[in-house]
PDB file of C-alpha atoms in Angstrom:
ATOM      1  CA  UNK A  24      -0.234   0.097   0.202  1.00 79.00           C
ATOM      2  CA  UNK A  25       0.566   3.313  -0.771  1.00 83.00           C
ATOM      3  CA  UNK A  26       0.456   6.459   0.933  1.00 84.00           C
ATOM      4  CA  UNK A  27       0.717   9.998  -0.292  1.00 84.00           C
ATOM      5  CA  UNK A  28       3.235  12.453   1.502  1.00 86.00           C
ATOM      6  CA  UNK A  29       1.830  16.306   1.688  1.00 87.00           C
ATOM      7  CA  UNK A  30       3.512  19.536   2.458  1.00 85.00           C
ATOM      8  CA  UNK A  31       2.030  22.320   5.005  1.00 82.00           C
ATOM      9  CA  UNK A  32      -0.052  23.575   2.518  1.00 84.00           C
ATOM     10  CA  UNK A  33      -1.532  20.111   1.471  1.00 83.00           C
ATOM     11  CA  UNK A  34       0.322  19.905  -1.946  1.00 87.00           C
ATOM     12  CA  UNK A  35       1.123  15.962  -2.837  1.00 87.00           C
ATOM     13  CA  UNK A  36       5.149  15.391  -2.401  1.00 88.00           C
ATOM     14  CA  UNK A  37       5.087  11.827  -3.279  1.00 89.00           C
ATOM     15  CA  UNK A  38       4.435   8.834  -2.230  1.00 89.00           C
ATOM     16  CA  UNK A  39       5.634   5.965   0.648  1.00 87.00           C
ATOM     17  CA  UNK A  40       5.284   2.519   0.357  1.00 87.00           C
ATOM     18  CA  UNK A  41       4.062   0.428   3.642  1.00 82.00           C
ATOM     19  CA  UNK A  42       7.174  -1.398   4.997  1.00 81.00           C
ATOM     20  CA  UNK A  43       5.125  -3.388   7.401  1.00 75.00           C
ATOM     21  CA  UNK A  44       2.863  -6.548   6.753  1.00 77.00           C
ATOM     22  CA  UNK A  45      -0.854  -5.288   6.607  1.00 79.00           C
ATOM     23  CA  UNK A  46      -3.344  -7.175   8.397  1.00 78.00           C
ATOM     24  CA  UNK A  47      -6.180  -7.496   5.361  1.00 76.00           C
ATOM     25  CA  UNK A  48      -8.523  -9.683   6.940  1.00 76.00           C
ATOM     26  CA  UNK A  49     -11.326  -9.475   9.724  1.00 76.00           C
ATOM     27  CA  UNK A  50      -9.135 -11.386  12.419  1.00 79.00           C
ATOM     28  CA  UNK A  51      -8.240  -8.898  15.714  1.00 82.00           C
ATOM     29  CA  UNK A  52     -10.858  -6.605  15.300  1.00 85.00           C
ATOM     30  CA  UNK A  53     -12.910  -8.175  18.076  1.00 87.00           C
ATOM     31  CA  UNK A  54      -9.330  -8.131  19.991  1.00 87.00           C
ATOM     32  CA  UNK A  55      -8.539  -4.176  19.264  1.00 88.00           C
ATOM     33  CA  UNK A  56     -12.078  -3.540  20.452  1.00 90.00           C
ATOM     34  CA  UNK A  57     -11.525  -5.526  23.775  1.00 90.00           C
ATOM     35  CA  UNK A  58      -8.297  -3.887  24.258  1.00 90.00           C
ATOM     36  CA  UNK A  59      -9.859  -0.486  23.615  1.00 90.00           C
ATOM     37  CA  UNK A  60     -12.680  -1.347  26.668  1.00 92.00           C
ATOM     38  CA  UNK A  61     -10.502  -2.515  28.790  1.00 91.00           C
ATOM     39  CA  UNK A  62      -7.791   0.267  28.829  1.00 91.00           C
ATOM     40  CA  UNK A  63     -11.108   2.814  28.613  1.00 94.00           C
ATOM     41  CA  UNK A  64     -12.555   1.180  31.806  1.00 94.00           C
ATOM     42  CA  UNK A  65      -9.211   1.281  33.683  1.00 93.00           C
ATOM     43  CA  UNK A  66      -9.424   4.464  33.513  1.00 94.00           C
ATOM     44  CA  UNK A  67     -12.560   5.588  34.787  1.00 93.00           C
ATOM     45  CA  UNK A  68     -12.196   6.254  39.166  1.00 94.00           C
ATOM     46  CA  UNK A  69     -15.609   4.570  40.541  1.00 93.00           C
ATOM     47  CA  UNK A  70     -15.643   6.434  43.854  1.00 96.00           C
ATOM     48  CA  UNK A  71     -18.954   7.894  43.901  1.00 96.00           C
ATOM     49  CA  UNK A  72     -20.287   7.046  46.711  1.00 97.00           C
ATOM     50  CA  UNK A  73     -23.277   7.830  49.111  1.00 97.00           C
ATOM     51  CA  UNK A  74     -24.489   6.825  52.506  1.00 96.00           C
ATOM     52  CA  UNK A  75     -27.355   4.601  53.347  1.00 95.00           C
ATOM     53  CA  UNK A  76     -29.311   4.403  56.500  1.00 92.00           C
ATOM     54  CA  UNK A  77     -26.710   3.090  58.986  1.00 92.00           C
ATOM     55  CA  UNK A  78     -23.985   5.371  57.648  1.00 94.00           C
ATOM     56  CA  UNK A  79     -26.072   8.525  57.932  1.00 94.00           C
ATOM     57  CA  UNK A  80     -25.048  10.758  61.377  1.00 93.00           C
ATOM     58  CA  UNK A  81     -27.787  11.027  63.729  1.00 87.00           C
ATOM     59  CA  UNK A  82     -29.429   9.067  66.575  1.00 87.00           C
ATOM     60  CA  UNK A  83     -31.528   5.988  66.823  1.00 85.00           C
ATOM     61  CA  UNK A  84     -34.262   7.955  68.653  1.00 88.00           C
ATOM     62  CA  UNK A  85     -38.276   8.314  67.146  1.00 88.00           C
ATOM     63  CA  UNK A  86     -38.670  11.949  66.181  1.00 87.00           C
ATOM     64  CA  UNK A  87     -41.951  11.777  68.018  1.00 88.00           C
ATOM     65  CA  UNK A  88     -43.859   9.462  70.097  1.00 89.00           C
ATOM     66  CA  UNK A  89     -46.148   7.250  68.243  1.00 87.00           C
ATOM     67  CA  UNK A  90     -49.581   8.059  68.896  1.00 89.00           C
ATOM     68  CA  UNK A  91     -51.207  11.694  69.762  1.00 89.00           C
ATOM     69  CA  UNK A  92     -49.159  14.191  67.654  1.00 90.00           C
ATOM     70  CA  UNK A  93     -51.581  13.773  64.799  1.00 85.00           C
ATOM     71  CA  UNK A  94     -48.274  13.273  62.235  1.00 84.00           C
ATOM     72  CA  UNK A  95     -47.249   9.865  61.058  1.00 82.00           C
ATOM     73  CA  UNK A  96     -45.519   7.630  62.311  1.00 80.00           C
ATOM     74  CA  UNK A  97     -41.845   7.882  61.567  1.00 81.00           C
ATOM     75  CA  UNK A  98     -38.640   5.670  62.801  1.00 85.00           C
ATOM     76  CA  UNK A  99     -35.640   7.198  61.986  1.00 88.00           C
ATOM     77  CA  UNK A 100     -34.452  10.738  60.951  1.00 89.00           C
ATOM     78  CA  UNK A 101     -31.569   9.148  58.812  1.00 92.00           C
ATOM     79  CA  UNK A 102     -34.748   7.084  56.813  1.00 91.00           C
ATOM     80  CA  UNK A 103     -34.361   7.666  53.106  1.00 92.00           C
ATOM     81  CA  UNK A 104     -37.928   9.060  53.288  1.00 89.00           C
ATOM     82  CA  UNK A 105     -36.757  11.878  55.197  1.00 90.00           C
ATOM     83  CA  UNK A 106     -34.416  14.827  53.938  1.00 92.00           C
ATOM     84  CA  UNK A 107     -30.589  14.340  54.883  1.00 92.00           C
ATOM     85  CA  UNK A 108     -31.773  10.618  54.911  1.00 93.00           C
ATOM     86  CA  UNK A 109     -29.485   7.384  53.333  1.00 95.00           C
ATOM     87  CA  UNK A 110     -29.498   6.575  50.188  1.00 96.00           C
ATOM     88  CA  UNK A 111     -31.548   3.718  48.597  1.00 96.00           C
ATOM     89  CA  UNK A 112     -29.271   1.315  46.752  1.00 96.00           C
ATOM     90  CA  UNK A 113     -26.919   4.130  46.039  1.00 95.00           C
ATOM     91  CA  UNK A 114     -23.537   4.141  44.693  1.00 96.00           C
ATOM     92  CA  UNK A 115     -20.339   2.526  46.295  1.00 96.00           C
ATOM     93  CA  UNK A 116     -17.089   2.722  45.252  1.00 97.00           C
ATOM     94  CA  UNK A 117     -15.741   0.303  43.098  1.00 95.00           C
ATOM     95  CA  UNK A 118     -12.804  -1.228  40.341  1.00 95.00           C
ATOM     96  CA  UNK A 119     -14.384  -0.825  36.871  1.00 93.00           C
ATOM     97  CA  UNK A 120     -11.609  -2.404  35.352  1.00 92.00           C
ATOM     98  CA  UNK A 121     -11.984  -5.151  32.695  1.00 91.00           C
ATOM     99  CA  UNK A 122      -9.700  -8.043  31.886  1.00 89.00           C
ATOM    100  CA  UNK A 123      -7.852  -8.399  28.587  1.00 87.00           C
ATOM    101  CA  UNK A 124      -7.710 -12.164  27.906  1.00 83.00           C
ATOM    102  CA  UNK A 125      -4.414 -12.683  26.178  1.00 78.00           C
ATOM    103  CA  UNK A 126      -0.971 -10.180  25.347  1.00 79.00           C
ATOM    104  CA  UNK A 127      -1.574  -6.996  23.704  1.00 77.00           C
ATOM    105  CA  UNK A 128       1.517  -7.671  21.751  1.00 77.00           C
ATOM    106  CA  UNK A 129       2.461  -6.116  18.228  1.00 79.00           C
ATOM    107  CA  UNK A 130      -0.288  -7.737  16.327  1.00 81.00           C
ATOM    108  CA  UNK A 131      -2.765  -5.136  18.172  1.00 86.00           C
ATOM    109  CA  UNK A 132      -0.719  -1.880  17.202  1.00 83.00           C
ATOM    110  CA  UNK A 133      -0.464  -3.251  13.373  1.00 83.00           C
ATOM    111  CA  UNK A 134      -4.262  -4.027  13.320  1.00 86.00           C
ATOM    112  CA  UNK A 135      -5.208  -1.005  14.314  1.00 85.00           C
ATOM    113  CA  UNK A 136      -3.123   0.842  12.349  1.00 84.00           C
ATOM    114  CA  UNK A 137      -4.116  -1.419   9.287  1.00 84.00           C
ATOM    115  CA  UNK A 138      -7.340  -0.074   9.685  1.00 86.00           C
ATOM    116  CA  UNK A 139      -6.601   3.283   9.700  1.00 84.00           C
ATOM    117  CA  UNK A 140      -4.705   3.318   6.720  1.00 84.00           C
ATOM    118  CA  UNK A 141      -7.565   1.124   4.556  1.00 83.00           C
ATOM    119  CA  UNK A 142     -10.216   4.161   6.008  1.00 83.00           C
ATOM    120  CA  UNK A 143      -7.459   7.072   4.505  1.00 81.00           C
ATOM    121  CA  UNK A 144      -7.199   8.729   7.789  1.00 83.00           C
ATOM    122  CA  UNK A 145      -3.579   8.351   8.036  1.00 84.00           C
ATOM    123  CA  UNK A 146      -1.640  12.050   6.531  1.00 85.00           C
ATOM    124  CA  UNK A 147       1.663  11.753   6.149  1.00 86.00           C
ATOM    125  CA  UNK A 148       3.672  15.240   6.154  1.00 85.00           C
ATOM    126  CA  UNK A 149       6.870  15.794   4.713  1.00 82.00           C
ATOM    127  CA  UNK A 150       8.321  18.511   6.941  1.00 79.00           C
ATOM    128  CA  UNK A 151       6.032  19.735  10.023  1.00 78.00           C
ATOM    129  CA  UNK A 152       7.765  23.820  10.716  1.00 76.00           C
ATOM    130  CA  UNK A 153       5.618  26.904  11.479  1.00 77.00           C
ATOM    131  CA  UNK A 154       6.679  30.615  11.442  1.00 78.00           C
ATOM    132  CA  UNK A 155       5.283  31.128  14.557  1.00 79.00           C
ATOM    133  CA  UNK A 156       4.152  29.061  17.597  1.00 76.00           C
ATOM    134  CA  UNK A 157       0.968  30.610  17.412  1.00 83.00           C
ATOM    135  CA  UNK A 158      -2.737  28.777  17.493  1.00 84.00           C
ATOM    136  CA  UNK A 159      -3.590  30.757  14.391  1.00 87.00           C
ATOM    137  CA  UNK A 160      -0.978  29.177  12.441  1.00 85.00           C
ATOM    138  CA  UNK A 161      -1.363  25.349  13.137  1.00 83.00           C
ATOM    139  CA  UNK A 162      -5.359  25.871  12.775  1.00 85.00           C
ATOM    140  CA  UNK A 163      -4.280  26.993   8.951  1.00 86.00           C
ATOM    141  CA  UNK A 164      -2.270  24.032   8.909  1.00 85.00           C
ATOM    142  CA  UNK A 165      -4.833  21.503   9.935  1.00 85.00           C
ATOM    143  CA  UNK A 166      -7.025  23.576   7.469  1.00 87.00           C
ATOM    144  CA  UNK A 167      -5.349  23.154   4.584  1.00 87.00           C
ATOM    145  CA  UNK A 168      -4.593  18.794   5.311  1.00 86.00           C
ATOM    146  CA  UNK A 169      -8.425  18.909   5.540  1.00 85.00           C
ATOM    147  CA  UNK A 170      -7.887  17.425   9.120  1.00 82.00           C
ATOM    148  CA  UNK A 171     -11.493  17.375  11.014  1.00 79.00           C
ATOM    149  CA  UNK A 172     -12.103  16.223  14.401  1.00 80.00           C
ATOM    150  CA  UNK A 173      -9.427  14.430  16.300  1.00 81.00           C
ATOM    151  CA  UNK A 174      -5.873  14.262  15.663  1.00 79.00           C
ATOM    152  CA  UNK A 175      -2.654  12.376  16.448  1.00 78.00           C
ATOM    153  CA  UNK A 176       0.273  14.534  15.949  1.00 77.00           C
ATOM    154  CA  UNK A 177       3.728  12.090  15.872  1.00 74.00           C
ATOM    155  CA  UNK A 178       6.928  14.373  15.081  1.00 71.00           C
ATOM    156  CA  UNK A 179      10.811  13.362  14.975  1.00 68.00           C
ATOM    157  CA  UNK A 180      11.653  16.987  15.731  1.00 63.00           C
ATOM    158  CA  UNK A 181      14.372  17.476  18.108  1.00 62.00           C
ATOM    159  CA  UNK A 182      13.523  21.452  18.130  1.00 62.00           C
ATOM    160  CA  UNK A 183      11.994  21.243  21.455  1.00 59.00           C
ATOM    161  CA  UNK A 184      11.044  25.054  20.799  1.00 57.00           C
ATOM    162  CA  UNK A 185       8.343  23.842  18.240  1.00 56.00           C
ATOM    163  CA  UNK A 186       7.106  21.756  20.710  1.00 54.00           C
ATOM    164  CA  UNK A 187       6.399  23.470  23.703  1.00 51.00           C
ATOM    165  CA  UNK A 188       3.625  25.551  23.157  1.00 51.00           C
ATOM    166  CA  UNK A 189       0.648  23.692  23.579  1.00 47.00           C
ATOM    167  CA  UNK A 190      -0.671  21.733  20.383  1.00 47.00           C
ATOM    168  CA  UNK A 191      -3.654  20.197  22.565  1.00 45.00           C
ATOM    169  CA  UNK A 192      -5.270  23.498  22.992  1.00 45.00           C
ATOM    170  CA  UNK A 193      -6.113  23.666  19.450  1.00 46.00           C
ATOM    171  CA  UNK A 194      -9.330  23.894  18.050  1.00 47.00           C
ATOM    172  CA  UNK A 195      -9.358  21.245  15.469  1.00 44.00           C
ATOM    173  CA  UNK A 196     -13.222  20.660  15.032  1.00 40.00           C
ATOM    174  CA  UNK A 197     -14.088  23.872  13.139  1.00 38.00           C
TER     175      UNK A 197
END
């Protein structure tokens, strides 16, 4: 498979042949999905917590006597029926991680990259240099390359000055 190399204006500069073997058939699609789901689930915190009737601060004394007040019979002020009382079946801290059966080897990366190559989502840029570290210039570059949505930019640049300004803050979904 050949990929088109573009410059910062979006013009074609040549082609590059893919050197690694692409995963052509449908093998591995479910494994990539399972790995992504397991990774994202492991990133969740799962720290939501509410108090039940036994954990709410208060006394076990009845708020008023059983008969003669004209009010309904109530047990505890920690009851879920009362304001400030416990929560019925509320969330508790838990681990949301999932297991990924198997070993995430290089074939997972090869499968994911193969899917992106076949979908035409990979853009190669000849030399990524901007005149100044301004978001306006970078947005112009993304517009010239016709990139919409989320973009991952990988560079071999050794010039730290170019990459210290915040590229992640750039609005790419315009």
